[in-house]
Coordinates of N, CA and C in Angstrom, one line a residue:
M7 N -18.3 -12.4 -28.5 CA -18.5 -11.3 -27.6 C -18.8 -10.1 -28.5
D8 N -19.8 -9.3 -28.1 CA -20.2 -8.0 -28.8 C -19.2 -6.9 -28.4
T9 N -18.4 -6.5 -29.3 CA -17.4 -5.4 -29.0 C -17.7 -4.1 -29.6
K10 N -18.9 -4.0 -30.1 CA -19.3 -2.8 -30.9 C -19.1 -1.5 -30.0
N11 N -19.5 -1.6 -28.8 CA -19.4 -0.4 -27.9 C -18.3 -0.6 -26.8
A12 N -17.4 -1.6 -27.0 CA -16.4 -1.8 -26.1 C -15.3 -0.7 -26.1
K13 N -14.8 -0.4 -24.9 CA -13.6 0.5 -24.8 C -12.4 -0.3 -25.1
T14 N -11.3 0.4 -25.6 CA -10.1 -0.2 -26.0 C -9.0 0.1 -25.0
A15 N -8.2 -0.9 -24.6 CA -7.1 -0.7 -23.7 C -5.8 -1.2 -24.4
V16 N -4.7 -0.5 -24.1 CA -3.4 -1.0 -24.4 C -2.7 -1.4 -23.1
V17 N -2.2 -2.6 -23.0 CA -1.6 -3.1 -21.8 C -0.2 -3.5 -22.2
T18 N 0.8 -2.9 -21.6 CA 2.2 -3.3 -21.9 C 2.7 -4.3 -20.8
G19 N 3.7 -5.0 -21.2 CA 4.1 -6.1 -20.3 C 3.0 -7.2 -20.1
A20 N 2.3 -7.4 -21.3 CA 1.0 -8.2 -21.2 C 1.3 -9.7 -21.2
G21 N 2.5 -10.1 -21.4 CA 2.8 -11.6 -21.6 C 2.8 -12.4 -20.3
S22 N 2.8 -11.7 -19.2 CA 3.0 -12.5 -17.9 C 2.5 -11.6 -16.8
G23 N 2.5 -12.3 -15.6 CA 2.3 -11.6 -14.3 C 1.1 -10.7 -14.3
I24 N 1.4 -9.5 -13.7 CA 0.3 -8.5 -13.5 C -0.3 -8.1 -14.9
G25 N 0.5 -7.9 -15.9 CA 0.0 -7.5 -17.2 C -1.0 -8.6 -17.7
R26 N -0.6 -9.8 -17.6 CA -1.5 -10.9 -18.1 C -2.8 -10.9 -17.3
A27 N -2.7 -10.8 -16.0 CA -4.0 -10.8 -15.2 C -4.9 -9.6 -15.5
V28 N -4.3 -8.5 -15.8 CA -5.2 -7.3 -16.2 C -5.8 -7.5 -17.5
V29 N -5.0 -8.1 -18.5 CA -5.6 -8.4 -19.8 C -6.8 -9.3 -19.7
V30 N -6.6 -10.4 -18.9 CA -7.7 -11.4 -18.8 C -8.9 -10.8 -18.1
E31 N -8.7 -9.9 -17.1 CA -9.8 -9.2 -16.5 C -10.5 -8.3 -17.4
L32 N -9.8 -7.6 -18.2 CA -10.5 -6.6 -19.2 C -11.2 -7.4 -20.3
L33 N -10.5 -8.4 -20.9 CA -11.1 -9.1 -22.0 C -12.4 -9.8 -21.5
G34 N -12.3 -10.3 -20.3 CA -13.5 -11.1 -19.7 C -14.7 -10.2 -19.4
T35 N -14.4 -8.9 -19.3 CA -15.5 -8.0 -19.0 C -15.9 -7.0 -20.2
G36 N -15.5 -7.4 -21.4 CA -16.0 -6.8 -22.6 C -15.1 -5.7 -23.2
W37 N -13.9 -5.5 -22.6 CA -13.0 -4.5 -23.2 C -12.3 -5.2 -24.5
S38 N -11.9 -4.3 -25.4 CA -11.0 -4.7 -26.5 C -9.6 -4.4 -26.0
V39 N -8.7 -5.3 -26.2 CA -7.4 -5.1 -25.5 C -6.2 -5.3 -26.5
V40 N -5.3 -4.4 -26.6 CA -4.1 -4.5 -27.4 C -3.0 -5.0 -26.4
L41 N -2.4 -6.1 -26.7 CA -1.4 -6.7 -25.8 C 0.0 -6.4 -26.3
A42 N 0.9 -5.7 -25.5 CA 2.2 -5.4 -25.9 C 3.2 -6.1 -25.1
G43 N 4.3 -6.5 -25.7 CA 5.4 -7.2 -24.9 C 6.5 -7.6 -25.9
R44 N 7.6 -8.1 -25.4 CA 8.7 -8.4 -26.2 C 8.6 -9.8 -26.8
R45 N 7.8 -10.7 -26.2 CA 7.7 -12.1 -26.7 C 6.3 -12.4 -27.3
T46 N 6.3 -12.6 -28.6 CA 5.0 -12.9 -29.2 C 4.3 -14.1 -28.7
Q47 N 5.0 -15.1 -28.4 CA 4.4 -16.4 -27.9 C 3.7 -16.1 -26.6
T48 N 4.3 -15.4 -25.6 CA 3.6 -15.2 -24.3 C 2.4 -14.3 -24.5
L49 N 2.5 -13.3 -25.4 CA 1.3 -12.5 -25.7 C 0.2 -13.3 -26.2
E50 N 0.4 -14.2 -27.1 CA -0.6 -15.1 -27.7 C -1.2 -16.0 -26.6
E51 N -0.3 -16.5 -25.7 CA -0.8 -17.3 -24.6 C -1.8 -16.5 -23.7
T52 N -1.4 -15.3 -23.5 CA -2.3 -14.4 -22.6 C -3.7 -14.3 -23.3
A53 N -3.6 -13.9 -24.6 CA -4.9 -13.7 -25.3 C -5.7 -14.9 -25.4
A54 N -5.1 -16.1 -25.4 CA -5.8 -17.4 -25.5 C -6.6 -17.7 -24.3
V55 N -6.3 -17.1 -23.1 CA -7.0 -17.4 -21.9 C -8.5 -17.0 -22.0
V56 N -8.7 -15.9 -22.8 CA -10.1 -15.5 -23.1 C -10.3 -15.6 -24.6
P57 N -10.5 -16.8 -25.1 CA -10.5 -16.9 -26.6 C -11.6 -16.1 -27.3
E58 N -12.7 -15.8 -26.7 CA -13.7 -15.1 -27.3 C -13.5 -13.6 -27.2
G59 N -12.4 -13.1 -26.6 CA -12.2 -11.7 -26.4 C -11.6 -11.0 -27.6
A60 N -11.8 -9.7 -27.7 CA -11.3 -8.9 -28.8 C -9.9 -8.5 -28.5
A61 N -8.9 -9.3 -28.9 CA -7.5 -9.0 -28.6 C -6.6 -8.9 -29.8
L62 N -5.6 -8.0 -29.7 CA -4.6 -7.8 -30.7 C -3.3 -7.9 -30.0
T63 N -2.4 -8.7 -30.5 CA -1.0 -8.8 -29.9 C 0.0 -8.1 -30.8
V64 N 0.8 -7.3 -30.2 CA 1.8 -6.5 -31.0 C 3.1 -6.6 -30.2
R65 N 4.1 -7.2 -30.9 CA 5.4 -7.4 -30.3 C 6.0 -6.0 -30.1
T66 N 6.4 -5.6 -28.9 CA 6.8 -4.2 -28.6 C 8.0 -4.2 -27.6
D67 N 9.0 -3.5 -27.9 CA 10.0 -3.1 -26.9 C 9.7 -1.7 -26.6
V68 N 9.2 -1.4 -25.4 CA 8.7 -0.1 -25.0 C 9.9 0.9 -24.9
S69 N 11.1 0.5 -24.9 CA 12.2 1.4 -24.9 C 12.6 2.0 -26.2
R70 N 11.9 1.5 -27.3 CA 12.2 1.9 -28.7 C 11.1 2.8 -29.2
P71 N 11.3 4.0 -29.4 CA 10.3 4.9 -29.9 C 9.5 4.4 -31.1
E72 N 10.2 3.8 -32.1 CA 9.6 3.3 -33.3 C 8.6 2.1 -32.9
D73 N 9.0 1.3 -32.0 CA 8.1 0.2 -31.5 C 6.8 0.8 -30.9
V74 N 7.0 1.8 -30.1 CA 5.8 2.4 -29.4 C 4.9 3.0 -30.4
A75 N 5.5 3.7 -31.4 CA 4.6 4.4 -32.4 C 3.9 3.3 -33.2
A76 N 4.5 2.2 -33.5 CA 3.8 1.1 -34.3 C 2.7 0.5 -33.4
L77 N 3.0 0.4 -32.1 CA 2.0 -0.2 -31.2 C 0.7 0.6 -31.2
F78 N 0.8 1.9 -31.0 CA -0.4 2.7 -31.0 C -1.0 2.9 -32.4
G79 N -0.2 2.9 -33.4 CA -0.8 2.9 -34.7 C -1.6 1.6 -35.0
A80 N -1.1 0.5 -34.6 CA -1.9 -0.8 -34.7 C -3.2 -0.8 -33.9
A81 N -3.1 -0.2 -32.7 CA -4.3 -0.2 -31.8 C -5.4 0.7 -32.5
V82 N -5.0 1.8 -33.0 CA -6.0 2.7 -33.6 C -6.5 2.1 -34.9
E83 N -5.6 1.5 -35.7 CA -6.1 0.9 -37.0 C -7.1 -0.2 -36.7
R84 N -6.9 -1.0 -35.7 CA -7.8 -2.1 -35.4 C -9.1 -1.7 -34.7
F85 N -8.9 -0.8 -33.7 CA -10.1 -0.5 -32.8 C -10.6 0.9 -32.9
G86 N -9.9 1.8 -33.5 CA -10.4 3.1 -33.8 C -10.0 4.2 -32.8
R87 N -9.6 3.8 -31.5 CA -9.3 4.7 -30.5 C -8.6 4.0 -29.4
V88 N -8.1 4.8 -28.4 CA -7.5 4.2 -27.2 C -8.1 4.9 -26.0
D89 N -8.8 4.1 -25.2 CA -9.4 4.6 -24.0 C -8.6 4.5 -22.7
L90 N -7.7 3.5 -22.7 CA -6.9 3.2 -21.5 C -5.5 2.7 -21.9
L91 N -4.5 3.3 -21.3 CA -3.2 2.7 -21.3 C -2.9 2.2 -19.9
F92 N -2.6 0.9 -19.8 CA -2.0 0.4 -18.5 C -0.5 0.3 -18.7
N93 N 0.2 1.2 -18.2 CA 1.7 1.3 -18.4 C 2.3 0.4 -17.4
N94 N 2.5 -0.9 -17.8 CA 2.9 -1.9 -16.9 C 4.3 -2.5 -17.1
A95 N 4.8 -2.4 -18.3 CA 6.1 -3.1 -18.6 C 7.2 -2.6 -17.6
G96 N 7.9 -3.6 -17.1 CA 9.0 -3.2 -16.2 C 9.9 -4.4 -15.9
T97 N 11.1 -4.1 -15.3 CA 12.0 -5.1 -14.9 C 12.7 -4.7 -13.6
F98 N 13.0 -5.7 -12.8 CA 13.7 -5.5 -11.6 C 15.2 -5.2 -11.9
G99 N 15.7 -5.8 -13.0 CA 17.1 -5.7 -13.2 C 17.8 -6.8 -12.4
P100 N 19.1 -6.8 -12.3 CA 19.8 -7.8 -11.5 C 19.5 -7.6 -10.1
G101 N 19.1 -8.7 -9.4 CA 18.7 -8.6 -8.0 C 19.8 -8.7 -7.1
G102 N 19.7 -8.1 -6.0 CA 20.7 -8.3 -4.9 C 22.1 -7.7 -5.2
V103 N 22.2 -6.8 -6.1 CA 23.6 -6.2 -6.5 C 23.8 -4.9 -5.7
P104 N 24.8 -4.8 -4.9 CA 25.1 -3.6 -4.2 C 25.3 -2.4 -5.2
V105 N 25.1 -1.2 -4.7 CA 25.2 0.0 -5.6 C 26.6 0.0 -6.2
E106 N 27.6 -0.2 -5.5 CA 29.0 -0.1 -6.0 C 29.4 -1.1 -7.0
E107 N 28.5 -2.2 -7.1 CA 28.8 -3.3 -8.1 C 27.9 -3.3 -9.2
L108 N 26.9 -2.4 -9.3 CA 25.9 -2.4 -10.3 C 26.5 -2.0 -11.6
P109 N 26.5 -2.8 -12.7 CA 27.1 -2.4 -14.0 C 26.2 -1.2 -14.6
Y110 N 26.8 -0.3 -15.2 CA 26.1 0.8 -15.9 C 25.1 0.3 -16.9
D111 N 25.5 -0.7 -17.6 CA 24.5 -1.3 -18.6 C 23.3 -1.8 -18.0
A112 N 23.4 -2.4 -16.8 CA 22.2 -2.9 -16.1 C 21.3 -1.7 -15.6
W113 N 22.0 -0.7 -15.1 CA 21.2 0.5 -14.7 C 20.5 1.1 -15.9
R114 N 21.1 1.2 -17.0 CA 20.5 1.8 -18.2 C 19.3 0.9 -18.7
H115 N 19.5 -0.4 -18.6 CA 18.4 -1.3 -19.0 C 17.1 -1.1 -18.2
V116 N 17.3 -0.9 -16.9 CA 16.2 -0.7 -16.0 C 15.5 0.6 -16.3
V117 N 16.4 1.7 -16.4 CA 15.8 3.0 -16.7 C 15.1 3.1 -18.0
D118 N 15.7 2.4 -19.0 CA 15.1 2.5 -20.4 C 13.8 1.8 -20.4
T119 N 13.6 0.7 -19.7 CA 12.4 -0.1 -19.7 C 11.4 0.6 -18.7
N120 N 11.7 0.8 -17.5 CA 10.7 1.2 -16.5 C 10.3 2.7 -16.6
L121 N 11.3 3.6 -17.0 CA 11.0 5.0 -17.0 C 10.9 5.5 -18.4
N122 N 11.9 5.3 -19.3 CA 11.8 5.8 -20.6 C 10.6 5.1 -21.4
G123 N 10.5 3.8 -21.2 CA 9.4 3.1 -21.8 C 8.0 3.6 -21.4
A124 N 7.9 3.9 -20.1 CA 6.6 4.4 -19.6 C 6.3 5.8 -20.1
F125 N 7.4 6.6 -20.3 CA 7.2 7.9 -20.9 C 6.7 7.8 -22.3
L126 N 7.4 7.0 -23.1 CA 7.1 6.9 -24.5 C 5.7 6.4 -24.7
C127 N 5.3 5.4 -23.9 CA 3.9 4.9 -24.1 C 2.9 6.0 -23.6
A128 N 3.2 6.6 -22.6 CA 2.2 7.7 -22.1 C 2.2 8.8 -23.1
Q129 N 3.3 9.2 -23.7 CA 3.3 10.2 -24.7 C 2.4 9.9 -25.9
A130 N 2.6 8.6 -26.4 CA 1.8 8.2 -27.5 C 0.3 8.1 -27.2
A131 N 0.0 7.6 -26.0 CA -1.4 7.5 -25.6 C -2.0 8.9 -25.5
Y132 N -1.2 9.9 -24.9 CA -1.7 11.2 -24.7 C -2.0 11.9 -26.0
R133 N -1.1 11.7 -27.0 CA -1.3 12.3 -28.3 C -2.6 11.7 -28.9
Q134 N -2.8 10.4 -28.8 CA -4.0 9.8 -29.4 C -5.3 10.3 -28.7
M135 N -5.2 10.3 -27.3 CA -6.4 10.7 -26.5 C -6.8 12.1 -26.7
K136 N -5.8 13.0 -26.9 CA -6.0 14.4 -27.2 C -6.7 14.6 -28.5
E137 N -6.4 13.8 -29.5 CA -6.9 14.1 -30.9 C -8.2 13.3 -31.2
Q138 N -8.5 12.2 -30.5 CA -9.6 11.4 -30.9 C -10.9 12.0 -30.5
D139 N -12.0 11.5 -31.0 CA -13.3 12.1 -30.8 C -14.3 10.9 -30.5
P140 N -14.9 10.9 -29.3 CA -14.7 11.9 -28.2 C -13.3 11.9 -27.6
Q141 N -12.9 13.1 -27.2 CA -11.6 13.3 -26.7 C -11.5 12.7 -25.3
G142 N -10.2 12.3 -25.0 CA -9.9 11.9 -23.6 C -9.6 10.4 -23.5
G143 N -9.3 10.0 -22.3 CA -8.9 8.7 -22.0 C -8.3 8.6 -20.6
R144 N -7.7 7.4 -20.3 CA -7.1 7.2 -19.0 C -5.8 6.5 -19.1
I145 N -4.8 6.9 -18.3 CA -3.5 6.3 -18.2 C -3.3 5.8 -16.8
I146 N -3.0 4.6 -16.6 CA -2.7 4.0 -15.3 C -1.3 3.5 -15.3
N147 N -0.4 4.1 -14.5 CA 1.0 3.7 -14.4 C 1.1 2.7 -13.3
N148 N 1.9 1.6 -13.5 CA 2.2 0.6 -12.5 C 3.4 1.1 -11.8
G149 N 3.2 1.7 -10.6 CA 4.3 2.1 -9.7 C 4.8 0.9 -9.0
S150 N 4.8 1.0 -7.7 CA 5.2 -0.2 -6.9 C 5.3 0.3 -5.4
I151 N 5.3 -0.6 -4.5 CA 5.6 -0.3 -3.1 C 7.0 0.4 -3.1
S152 N 7.9 0.1 -4.1 CA 9.2 0.7 -4.2 C 9.2 2.1 -4.6
A153 N 8.0 2.6 -5.0 CA 7.8 4.0 -5.3 C 7.8 4.8 -4.0
H154 N 7.7 4.1 -2.8 CA 7.6 4.7 -1.5 C 8.8 4.3 -0.6
A155 N 9.1 3.0 -0.6 CA 10.2 2.5 0.2 C 11.0 1.4 -0.5
P156 N 12.3 1.5 -0.5 CA 13.1 0.6 -1.2 C 13.3 -0.7 -0.5
R157 N 13.6 -1.7 -1.3 CA 14.2 -3.0 -0.7 C 15.8 -2.8 -0.8
P158 N 16.5 -3.6 0.0 CA 17.9 -3.6 -0.1 C 18.4 -3.9 -1.5
H159 N 19.5 -3.2 -2.0 CA 20.1 -3.5 -3.2 C 19.2 -3.4 -4.4
S160 N 18.4 -2.3 -4.5 CA 17.4 -2.2 -5.6 C 17.5 -0.8 -6.1
V161 N 18.7 -0.2 -6.2 CA 18.8 1.2 -6.5 C 18.2 1.6 -7.9
A162 N 18.4 0.8 -8.9 CA 17.8 1.1 -10.2 C 16.3 1.0 -10.2
Y163 N 15.8 -0.1 -9.8 CA 14.3 -0.3 -9.7 C 13.7 0.8 -8.9
T164 N 14.2 1.0 -7.7 CA 13.5 2.0 -6.8 C 13.6 3.4 -7.4
T165 N 14.7 3.8 -8.0 CA 14.8 5.1 -8.6 C 13.8 5.3 -9.7
T166 N 13.6 4.3 -10.5 CA 12.7 4.4 -11.6 C 11.2 4.5 -11.1
K167 N 11.0 3.8 -10.1 CA 9.6 3.8 -9.5 C 9.3 5.1 -8.8
H168 N 10.2 5.7 -8.2 CA 10.0 7.0 -7.6 C 9.8 8.0 -8.8
A169 N 10.5 7.9 -9.8 CA 10.4 8.8 -11.0 C 9.0 8.6 -11.6
L170 N 8.5 7.4 -11.6 CA 7.1 7.2 -12.2 C 6.1 8.0 -11.4
T171 N 6.3 8.2 -10.1 CA 5.3 9.0 -9.4 C 5.3 10.4 -9.9
G172 N 6.5 11.0 -10.2 CA 6.5 12.3 -10.8 C 5.9 12.3 -12.2
L173 N 6.2 11.3 -13.0 CA 5.5 11.2 -14.3 C 4.0 11.2 -14.2
T174 N 3.5 10.4 -13.2 CA 2.1 10.4 -13.0 C 1.5 11.7 -12.7
K175 N 2.1 12.4 -11.8 CA 1.6 13.7 -11.3 C 1.6 14.7 -12.5
S176 N 2.7 14.8 -13.2 CA 2.9 15.7 -14.3 C 1.9 15.4 -15.4
L177 N 1.7 14.2 -15.8 CA 0.7 13.8 -16.8 C -0.7 14.1 -16.4
S178 N -0.9 13.9 -15.1 CA -2.3 14.1 -14.6 C -2.6 15.6 -14.7
L179 N -1.7 16.5 -14.4 CA -1.9 17.9 -14.5 C -2.1 18.3 -15.9
D180 N -1.2 17.9 -16.8 CA -1.2 18.3 -18.2 C -2.4 17.8 -19.0
G181 N -2.9 16.7 -18.5 CA -4.1 16.0 -19.2 C -5.4 16.6 -18.9
R182 N -5.5 17.5 -17.9 CA -6.8 18.0 -17.4 C -7.6 18.7 -18.6
P183 N -6.9 19.6 -19.4 CA -7.7 20.3 -20.4 C -8.3 19.4 -21.5
Y184 N -7.8 18.1 -21.6 CA -8.2 17.2 -22.7 C -9.0 16.0 -22.2
G185 N -9.4 16.0 -20.9 CA -10.1 14.9 -20.4 C -9.3 13.6 -20.3
I186 N -8.0 13.8 -20.1 CA -7.1 12.6 -19.9 C -6.8 12.5 -18.4
A187 N -7.3 11.4 -17.8 CA -7.2 11.2 -16.4 C -6.0 10.2 -16.2
V188 N -5.1 10.5 -15.3 CA -3.9 9.7 -15.1 C -3.8 9.4 -13.6
G189 N -3.6 8.1 -13.3 CA -3.4 7.6 -12.0 C -2.3 6.6 -11.9
Q190 N -2.0 6.1 -10.7 CA -1.0 5.2 -10.4 C -1.4 4.1 -9.4
I191 N -1.1 2.9 -9.7 CA -1.3 1.8 -8.8 C 0.0 1.3 -8.3
D192 N 0.2 1.3 -7.0 CA 1.4 0.8 -6.3 C 1.1 -0.6 -5.7
I193 N 1.8 -1.6 -6.1 CA 1.5 -3.0 -5.9 C 2.5 -3.6 -5.0
G194 N 2.1 -4.4 -4.0 CA 3.1 -5.1 -3.1 C 2.8 -6.5 -3.0
N195 N 3.7 -7.3 -3.5 CA 3.7 -8.8 -3.3 C 2.5 -9.5 -4.0
A196 N 2.2 -9.1 -5.2 CA 1.3 -9.9 -6.0 C 1.9 -11.2 -6.4
A197 N 1.2 -12.3 -6.4 CA 1.8 -13.6 -6.7 C 2.0 -13.8 -8.2
T198 N 3.2 -13.6 -8.7 CA 3.6 -13.8 -10.1 C 4.9 -14.5 -10.1
D199 N 5.3 -14.8 -11.3 CA 6.7 -15.4 -11.5 C 7.8 -14.5 -10.9
M200 N 7.6 -13.2 -11.0 CA 8.6 -12.3 -10.5 C 8.7 -12.3 -9.0
T201 N 7.7 -12.7 -8.3 CA 7.7 -12.7 -6.8 C 7.7 -14.1 -6.3
A202 N 8.0 -15.1 -7.1 CA 8.0 -16.5 -6.7 C 8.9 -16.8 -5.5
S203 N 10.0 -16.1 -5.4 CA 10.9 -16.3 -4.3 C 10.5 -15.8 -3.0
M204 N 9.4 -15.0 -3.0 CA 9.0 -14.3 -1.7 C 8.7 -15.4 -0.7
G205 N 8.1 -16.5 -1.1 CA 7.6 -17.5 -0.1 C 8.8 -18.2 0.6
T206 N 9.9 -18.2 -0.1 CA 11.1 -18.9 0.5 C 12.0 -18.0 1.3
G207 N 11.9 -16.7 0.9 CA 12.7 -15.7 1.6 C 13.1 -14.5 0.8
A208 N 13.0 -13.3 1.4 CA 13.5 -12.1 0.7 C 14.3 -11.3 1.7
L209 N 15.4 -10.7 1.2 CA 16.3 -9.9 2.0 C 15.5 -8.7 2.7
Q210 N 15.7 -8.6 4.0 CA 15.0 -7.5 4.7 C 16.1 -6.4 5.0
A211 N 15.6 -5.3 5.5 CA 16.5 -4.2 5.7 C 17.5 -4.4 6.8
N212 N 17.1 -5.3 7.7 CA 18.0 -5.6 8.8 C 19.1 -6.7 8.5
G213 N 19.1 -7.1 7.2 CA 20.0 -8.1 6.8 C 19.5 -9.6 6.9
E214 N 18.4 -9.8 7.5 CA 17.8 -11.1 7.6 C 17.1 -11.5 6.3
V215 N 17.0 -12.8 6.0 CA 16.2 -13.3 4.9 C 14.9 -13.9 5.5
A216 N 13.8 -13.4 5.1 CA 12.5 -13.9 5.7 C 11.5 -14.1 4.6
P217 N 10.7 -15.1 4.7 CA 9.6 -15.3 3.8 C 8.6 -14.1 3.9
E218 N 7.9 -13.8 2.8 CA 6.9 -12.7 2.8 C 5.6 -13.3 2.3
P219 N 4.4 -12.8 2.8 CA 3.2 -13.2 2.2 C 2.9 -12.6 0.9
V220 N 2.1 -13.2 0.0 CA 1.8 -12.7 -1.3 C 0.2 -12.7 -1.4
M221 N -0.3 -12.0 -2.4 CA -1.7 -11.9 -2.6 C -2.0 -12.4 -4.0
D222 N -3.3 -12.7 -4.3 CA -3.7 -13.2 -5.6 C -3.6 -12.0 -6.6
V223 N -2.9 -12.2 -7.7 CA -2.8 -11.2 -8.7 C -4.1 -10.8 -9.3
A224 N -5.1 -11.6 -9.2 CA -6.4 -11.3 -9.7 C -7.0 -10.1 -8.9
D225 N -6.6 -9.9 -7.7 CA -7.1 -8.8 -6.9 C -6.5 -7.5 -7.4
V226 N -5.3 -7.5 -7.9 CA -4.7 -6.4 -8.5 C -5.5 -6.0 -9.8
A227 N -5.7 -7.0 -10.6 CA -6.4 -6.8 -11.9 C -7.8 -6.2 -11.7
R228 N -8.5 -6.6 -10.6 CA -9.8 -6.1 -10.4 C -9.7 -4.6 -9.9
T229 N -8.6 -4.3 -9.2 CA -8.4 -2.9 -8.8 C -8.1 -2.0 -10.0
V230 N -7.3 -2.5 -11.0 CA -7.0 -1.8 -12.2 C -8.3 -1.5 -13.0
R231 N -9.2 -2.6 -13.1 CA -10.4 -2.4 -13.8 C -11.3 -1.4 -13.1
H232 N -11.4 -1.4 -11.8 CA -12.2 -0.4 -11.1 C -11.7 1.0 -11.5
M233 N -10.4 1.2 -11.4 CA -9.8 2.5 -11.8 C -10.1 2.9 -13.2
A234 N -10.0 1.9 -14.1 CA -10.2 2.1 -15.5 C -11.7 2.5 -15.9
E235 N -12.6 1.9 -15.2 CA -14.0 2.1 -15.5 C -14.7 3.3 -14.9
L236 N -14.0 4.0 -14.1 CA -14.6 5.3 -13.6 C -14.9 6.2 -14.7
P237 N -15.9 7.1 -14.6 CA -16.0 8.1 -15.6 C -14.8 9.1 -15.5
L238 N -14.5 9.7 -16.7 CA -13.3 10.5 -16.7 C -13.4 11.7 -15.8
E239 N -14.6 12.0 -15.3 CA -14.7 13.1 -14.3 C -14.2 12.7 -13.0
A240 N -13.9 11.4 -12.8 CA -13.4 10.9 -11.5 C -12.1 10.2 -11.7
N241 N -11.2 10.3 -10.8 CA -9.9 9.6 -10.9 C -9.3 9.1 -9.6
V242 N -8.8 7.9 -9.6 CA -8.0 7.4 -8.5 C -6.6 7.8 -8.8
Q243 N -6.2 8.9 -8.1 CA -4.8 9.4 -8.3 C -3.7 8.4 -8.0
F244 N -3.9 7.9 -6.8 CA -2.9 6.8 -6.3 C -3.7 5.8 -5.5
A245 N -3.4 4.5 -5.9 CA -4.0 3.4 -5.1 C -2.8 2.5 -4.7
T246 N -2.9 2.0 -3.5 CA -1.9 1.0 -3.0 C -2.7 -0.3 -2.7
V247 N -2.3 -1.4 -3.4 CA -2.9 -2.7 -3.1 C -1.8 -3.7 -2.8
L248 N -1.8 -4.4 -1.7 CA -0.7 -5.2 -1.2 C -1.2 -6.3 -0.4
A249 N -0.3 -7.3 -0.3 CA -0.6 -8.4 0.7 C -0.7 -7.8 2.1
T250 N -1.8 -8.1 2.8 CA -2.1 -7.4 4.0 C -0.9 -7.5 5.0
A251 N -0.3 -8.6 5.1 CA 0.7 -8.8 6.2 C 2.2 -8.7 5.7
M252 N 2.3 -8.1 4.5 CA 3.7 -7.9 4.0 C 4.4 -6.9 4.8
P253 N 5.7 -7.0 5.0 CA 6.5 -6.0 5.7 C 6.7 -4.7 4.9
Y254 N 5.7 -3.9 4.8 CA 5.8 -2.6 4.1 C 5.7 -1.5 5.0
V255 N 4.5 -1.4 5.7 CA 4.4 -0.3 6.7 C 5.5 -0.5 7.8
G256 N 6.3 0.5 7.9 CA 7.5 0.3 8.8 C 8.7 -0.3 8.2
R257 N 8.6 -0.6 6.9 CA 9.8 -1.2 6.2 C 11.0 -0.3 6.4
G258 N 12.1 -1.0 6.8 CA 13.4 -0.2 6.9 C 13.6 0.3 8.3

């Protein structure tokens, strides 16, 4: 594949799920992609889906500033610039744990990954995009339906996803003078390993357990690519893509 004029993306949480689908979509359409995640093997498995693609895998814990600095250093060393950050790494944390029983260590793990990690990656991308020539780039944060409405017993996850919306808005405002466009995609029930239990039943706000429909994760990936490939003069500030019949509108 000719990557001479390809744009470069950094995708966190690239080893599985939504991250993997986005990497495959970008590699398959000519992007150069830097894959970040905690497990080297799963990153390599993702890259191998498009063997002719321009991929670089970098083992990264996004909650560690030194890992994030090394990630963006490797991206620039290999590809010269960063045009897109898909800020995707995240964790639900322990599922189904009531507020009063949630261990502080579990809370901290979710906050460190979902919020602190997103900030560190956005900060590193922002620094690079501000200084590179031509200046600018795009950051897309992976929010969630939980950035709008919680599920039962999801206080840590929901709190971080609401915070990501504030991060998106602030970065979007501060990036204007430098051609840095920042948006957020809020995703509901994409079919991944993390949502595998949806088909058998998920706890609803009324206390019932009910199966929920899911959608093809490839539809999420195409939406991310659409957002990514807009000219920097245009921005999708917030996009919501979800399984059509999932119980979101009116949830709770």
